[in-house]
PDB file of C-alpha atoms in Angstrom:
ATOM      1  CA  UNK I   1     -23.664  -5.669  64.299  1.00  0.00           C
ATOM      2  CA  UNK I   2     -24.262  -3.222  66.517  1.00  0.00           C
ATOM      3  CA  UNK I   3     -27.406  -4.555  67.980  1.00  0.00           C
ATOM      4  CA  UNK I   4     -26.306  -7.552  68.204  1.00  0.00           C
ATOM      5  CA  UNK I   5     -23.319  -6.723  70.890  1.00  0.00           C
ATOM      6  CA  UNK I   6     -25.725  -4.284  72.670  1.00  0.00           C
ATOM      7  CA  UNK I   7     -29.107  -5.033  72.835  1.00  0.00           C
ATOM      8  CA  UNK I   8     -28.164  -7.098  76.740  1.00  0.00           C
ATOM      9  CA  UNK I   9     -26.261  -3.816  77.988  1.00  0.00           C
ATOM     10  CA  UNK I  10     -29.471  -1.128  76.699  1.00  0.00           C
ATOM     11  CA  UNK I  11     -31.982  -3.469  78.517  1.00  0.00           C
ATOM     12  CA  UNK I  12     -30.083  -3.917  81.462  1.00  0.00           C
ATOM     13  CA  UNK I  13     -29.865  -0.090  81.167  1.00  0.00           C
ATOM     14  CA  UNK I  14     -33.557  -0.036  80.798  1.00  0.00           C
ATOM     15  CA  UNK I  15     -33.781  -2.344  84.035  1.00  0.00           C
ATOM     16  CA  UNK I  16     -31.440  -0.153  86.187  1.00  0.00           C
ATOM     17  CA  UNK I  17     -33.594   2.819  85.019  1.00  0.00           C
ATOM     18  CA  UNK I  18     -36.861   0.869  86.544  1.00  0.00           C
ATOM     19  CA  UNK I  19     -35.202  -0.332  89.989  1.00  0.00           C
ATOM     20  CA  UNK I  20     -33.647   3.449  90.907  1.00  0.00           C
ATOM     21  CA  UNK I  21     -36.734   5.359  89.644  1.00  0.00           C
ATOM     22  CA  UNK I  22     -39.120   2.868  91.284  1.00  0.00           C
ATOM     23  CA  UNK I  23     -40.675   3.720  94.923  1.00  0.00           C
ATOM     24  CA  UNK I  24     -38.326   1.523  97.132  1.00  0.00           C
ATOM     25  CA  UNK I  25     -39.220  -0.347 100.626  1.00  0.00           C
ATOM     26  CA  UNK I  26     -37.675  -1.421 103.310  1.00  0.00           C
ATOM     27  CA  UNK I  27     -34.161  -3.489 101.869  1.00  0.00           C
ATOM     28  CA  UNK I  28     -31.956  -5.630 104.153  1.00  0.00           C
ATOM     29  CA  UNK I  29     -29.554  -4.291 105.281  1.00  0.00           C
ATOM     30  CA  UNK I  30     -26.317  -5.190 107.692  1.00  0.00           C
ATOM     31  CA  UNK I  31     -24.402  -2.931 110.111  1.00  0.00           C
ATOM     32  CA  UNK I  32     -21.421  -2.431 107.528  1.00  0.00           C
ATOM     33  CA  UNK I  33     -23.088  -1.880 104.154  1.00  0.00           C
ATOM     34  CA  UNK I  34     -26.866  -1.747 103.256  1.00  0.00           C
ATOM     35  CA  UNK I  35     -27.894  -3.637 100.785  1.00  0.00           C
ATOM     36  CA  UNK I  36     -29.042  -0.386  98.768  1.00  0.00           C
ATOM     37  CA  UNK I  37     -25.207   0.687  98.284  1.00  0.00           C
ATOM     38  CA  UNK I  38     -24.057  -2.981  97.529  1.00  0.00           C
ATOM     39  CA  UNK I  39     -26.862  -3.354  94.510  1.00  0.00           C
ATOM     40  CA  UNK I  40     -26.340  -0.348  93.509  1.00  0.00           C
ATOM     41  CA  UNK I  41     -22.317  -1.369  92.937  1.00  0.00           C
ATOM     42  CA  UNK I  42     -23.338  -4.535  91.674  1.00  0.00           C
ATOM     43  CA  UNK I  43     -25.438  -3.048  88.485  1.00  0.00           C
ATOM     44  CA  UNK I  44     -23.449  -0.478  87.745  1.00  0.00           C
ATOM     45  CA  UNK I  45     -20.535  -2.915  87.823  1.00  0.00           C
ATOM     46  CA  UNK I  46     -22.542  -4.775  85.518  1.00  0.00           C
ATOM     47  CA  UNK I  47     -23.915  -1.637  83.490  1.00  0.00           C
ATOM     48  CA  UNK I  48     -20.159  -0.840  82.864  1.00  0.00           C
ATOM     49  CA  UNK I  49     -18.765  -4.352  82.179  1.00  0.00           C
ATOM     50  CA  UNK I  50     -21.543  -5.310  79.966  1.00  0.00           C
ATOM     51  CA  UNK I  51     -21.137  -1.623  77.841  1.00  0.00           C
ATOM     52  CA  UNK I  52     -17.432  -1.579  77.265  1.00  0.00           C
ATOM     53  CA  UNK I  53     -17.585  -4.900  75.997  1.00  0.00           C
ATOM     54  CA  UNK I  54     -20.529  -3.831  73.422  1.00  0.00           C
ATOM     55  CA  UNK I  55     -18.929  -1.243  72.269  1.00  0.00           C
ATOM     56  CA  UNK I  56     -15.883  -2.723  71.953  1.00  0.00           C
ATOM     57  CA  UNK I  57     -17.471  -5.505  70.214  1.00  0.00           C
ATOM     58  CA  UNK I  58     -19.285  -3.813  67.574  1.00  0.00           C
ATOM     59  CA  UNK I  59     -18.028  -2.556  64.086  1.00  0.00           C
ATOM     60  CA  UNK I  60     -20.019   0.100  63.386  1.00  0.00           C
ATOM     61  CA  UNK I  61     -19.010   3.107  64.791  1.00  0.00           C
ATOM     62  CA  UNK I  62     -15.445   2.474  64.697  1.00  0.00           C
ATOM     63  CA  UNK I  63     -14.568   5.567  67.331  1.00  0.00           C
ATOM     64  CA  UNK I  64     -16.780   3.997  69.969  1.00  0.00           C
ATOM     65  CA  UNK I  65     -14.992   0.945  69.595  1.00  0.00           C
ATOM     66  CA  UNK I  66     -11.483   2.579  69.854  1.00  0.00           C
ATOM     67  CA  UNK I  67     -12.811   4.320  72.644  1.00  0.00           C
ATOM     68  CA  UNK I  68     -15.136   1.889  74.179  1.00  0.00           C
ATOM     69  CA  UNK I  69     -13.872   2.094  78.132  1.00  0.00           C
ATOM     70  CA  UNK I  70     -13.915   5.422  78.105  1.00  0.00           C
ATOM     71  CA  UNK I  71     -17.051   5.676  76.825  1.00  0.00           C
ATOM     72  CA  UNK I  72     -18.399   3.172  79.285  1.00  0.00           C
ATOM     73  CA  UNK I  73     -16.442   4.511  82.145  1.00  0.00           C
ATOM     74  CA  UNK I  74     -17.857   8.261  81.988  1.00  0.00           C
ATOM     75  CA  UNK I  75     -21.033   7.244  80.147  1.00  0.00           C
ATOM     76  CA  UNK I  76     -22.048   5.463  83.031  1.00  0.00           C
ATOM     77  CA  UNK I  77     -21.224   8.193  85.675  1.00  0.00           C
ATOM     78  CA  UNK I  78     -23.030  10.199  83.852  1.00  0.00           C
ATOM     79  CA  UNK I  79     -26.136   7.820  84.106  1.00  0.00           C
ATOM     80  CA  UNK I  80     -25.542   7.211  87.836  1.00  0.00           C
ATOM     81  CA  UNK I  81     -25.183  10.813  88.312  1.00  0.00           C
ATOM     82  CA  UNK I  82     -28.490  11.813  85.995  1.00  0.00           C
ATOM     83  CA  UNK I  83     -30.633   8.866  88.008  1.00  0.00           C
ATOM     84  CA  UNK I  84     -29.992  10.372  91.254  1.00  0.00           C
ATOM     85  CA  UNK I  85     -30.493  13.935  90.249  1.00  0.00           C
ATOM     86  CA  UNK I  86     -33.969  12.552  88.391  1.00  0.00           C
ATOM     87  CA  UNK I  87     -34.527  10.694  92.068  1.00  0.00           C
ATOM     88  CA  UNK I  88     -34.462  14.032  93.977  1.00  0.00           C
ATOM     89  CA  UNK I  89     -36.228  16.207  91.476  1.00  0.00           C
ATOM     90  CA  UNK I  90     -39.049  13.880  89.396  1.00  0.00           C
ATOM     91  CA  UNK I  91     -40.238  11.557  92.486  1.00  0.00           C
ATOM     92  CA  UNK I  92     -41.816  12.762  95.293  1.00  0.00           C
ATOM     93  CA  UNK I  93     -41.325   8.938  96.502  1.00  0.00           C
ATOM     94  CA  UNK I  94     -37.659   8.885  95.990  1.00  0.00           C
ATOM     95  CA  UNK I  95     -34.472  11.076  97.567  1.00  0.00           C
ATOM     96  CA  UNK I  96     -31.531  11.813  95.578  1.00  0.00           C
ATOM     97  CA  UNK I  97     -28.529  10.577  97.993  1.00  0.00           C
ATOM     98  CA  UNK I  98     -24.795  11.562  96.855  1.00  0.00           C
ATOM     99  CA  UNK I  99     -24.737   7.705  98.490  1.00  0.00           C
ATOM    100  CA  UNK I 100     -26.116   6.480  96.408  1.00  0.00           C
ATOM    101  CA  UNK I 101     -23.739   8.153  93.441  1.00  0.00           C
ATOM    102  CA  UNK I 102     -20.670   7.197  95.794  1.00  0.00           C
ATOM    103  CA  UNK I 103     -21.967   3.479  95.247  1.00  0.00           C
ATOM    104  CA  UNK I 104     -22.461   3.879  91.300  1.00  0.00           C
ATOM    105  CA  UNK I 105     -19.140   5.082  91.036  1.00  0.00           C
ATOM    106  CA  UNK I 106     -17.506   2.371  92.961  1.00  0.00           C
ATOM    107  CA  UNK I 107     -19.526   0.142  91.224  1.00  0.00           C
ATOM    108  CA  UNK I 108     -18.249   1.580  87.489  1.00  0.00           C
ATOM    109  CA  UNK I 109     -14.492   1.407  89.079  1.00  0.00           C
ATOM    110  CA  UNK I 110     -14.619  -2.304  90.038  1.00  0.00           C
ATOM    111  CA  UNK I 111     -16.299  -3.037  86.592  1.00  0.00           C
ATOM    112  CA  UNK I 112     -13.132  -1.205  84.899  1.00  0.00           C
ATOM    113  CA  UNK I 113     -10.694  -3.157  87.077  1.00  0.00           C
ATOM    114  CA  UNK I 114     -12.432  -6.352  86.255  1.00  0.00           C
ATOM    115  CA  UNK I 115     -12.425  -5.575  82.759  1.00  0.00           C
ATOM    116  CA  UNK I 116      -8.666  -4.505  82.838  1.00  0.00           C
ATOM    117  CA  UNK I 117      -7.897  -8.153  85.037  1.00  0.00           C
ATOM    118  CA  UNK I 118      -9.960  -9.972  82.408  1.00  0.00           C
ATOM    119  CA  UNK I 119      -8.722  -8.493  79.269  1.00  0.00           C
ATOM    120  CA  UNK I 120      -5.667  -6.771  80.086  1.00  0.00           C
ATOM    121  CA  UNK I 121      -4.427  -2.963  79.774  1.00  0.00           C
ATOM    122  CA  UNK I 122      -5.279  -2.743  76.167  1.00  0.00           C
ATOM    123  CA  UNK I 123      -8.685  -4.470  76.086  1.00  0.00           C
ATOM    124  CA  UNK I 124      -9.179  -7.398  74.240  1.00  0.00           C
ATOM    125  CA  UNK I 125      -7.987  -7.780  70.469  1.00  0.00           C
ATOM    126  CA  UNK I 126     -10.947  -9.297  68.444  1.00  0.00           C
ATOM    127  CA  UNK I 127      -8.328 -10.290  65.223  1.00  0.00           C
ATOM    128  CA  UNK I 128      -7.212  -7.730  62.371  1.00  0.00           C
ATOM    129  CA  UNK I 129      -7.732  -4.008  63.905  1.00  0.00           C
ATOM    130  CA  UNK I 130      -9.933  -2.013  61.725  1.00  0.00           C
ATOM    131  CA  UNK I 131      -6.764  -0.479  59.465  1.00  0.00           C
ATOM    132  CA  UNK I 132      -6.054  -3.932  58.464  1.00  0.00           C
ATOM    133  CA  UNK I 133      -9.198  -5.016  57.236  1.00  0.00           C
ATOM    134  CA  UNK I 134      -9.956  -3.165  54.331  1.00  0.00           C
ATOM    135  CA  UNK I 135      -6.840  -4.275  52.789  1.00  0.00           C
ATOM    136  CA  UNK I 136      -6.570  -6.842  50.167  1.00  0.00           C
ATOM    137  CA  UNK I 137      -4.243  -9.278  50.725  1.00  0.00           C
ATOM    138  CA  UNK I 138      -0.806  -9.801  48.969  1.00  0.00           C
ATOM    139  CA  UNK I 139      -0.743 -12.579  46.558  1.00  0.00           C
ATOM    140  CA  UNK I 140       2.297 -14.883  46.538  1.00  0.00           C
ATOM    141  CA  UNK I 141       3.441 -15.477  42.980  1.00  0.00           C
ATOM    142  CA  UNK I 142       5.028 -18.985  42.277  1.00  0.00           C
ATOM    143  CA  UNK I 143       7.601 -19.057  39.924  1.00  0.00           C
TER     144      UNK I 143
END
């Protein structure tokens, strides 16, 4: 089950990994934000929403599910962080710009307070909690 909630977050991983380590042209841009910062936001938002619901989904690794937004959250800091670092020191085409970071982590915060809005301060319950289900159930007697 563990593919199955997280195959859509690793490949838009995978895709995130192409755009920032891909030589980039001119993008549109607008006096107040460029449009560089805002996708940047908009996929990490994404990254984060899409990998704190897979982890939370699955029910395999029971500790990454108890600890999915957490995982998520610094997980994907971490990958912002690495990408831009990768940027500056692996591409001759492409800067690393603390920008750019600035964006991913705005990005991962708005995915965590859409995630909180959506499913509330204790993320979402998917039924019995994982104590629960390895219990058999009590059988009622009739008399």
């Amino acid at each position: 089950m563990f593919w199955r909630h997280n195959l859509l977050p690793l490949g838009l991983t995978l895709l995130v990994s192409l755009l920032c380590l891909t030589p980039g042209g001119d993008m549109p841009g607008s006096p107040f934000i460029s449009f560089d910062k805002l996708s940047h936001a908009a996929f990490f938002m994404l990254l984060f929403f899409q990998w704190s619901v897979g982890l939370r989904k699955q029910d395999r690794f029971i500790w990454w599910r108890r600890h999915s937004f957490a995982l998520a959250f610094f997980g994907c800091l971490a990958y912002g962080g690495l990408l831009e670092l990768l940027q500056g020191l692996a591409f001759e085409s492409r800067s690393a710009d603390w920008k750019d970071f600035l964006a991913d982590a705005i990005g991962v915060g708005a995915g965590a307070v859409f995630y909180v809005l959506l499913f509330g301060k204790d993320g979402f319950r998917l039924g019995m909690s994982h104590r629960n289900r390895w219990r058999p159930k009590k059988s009622i007697e009739r008399f």
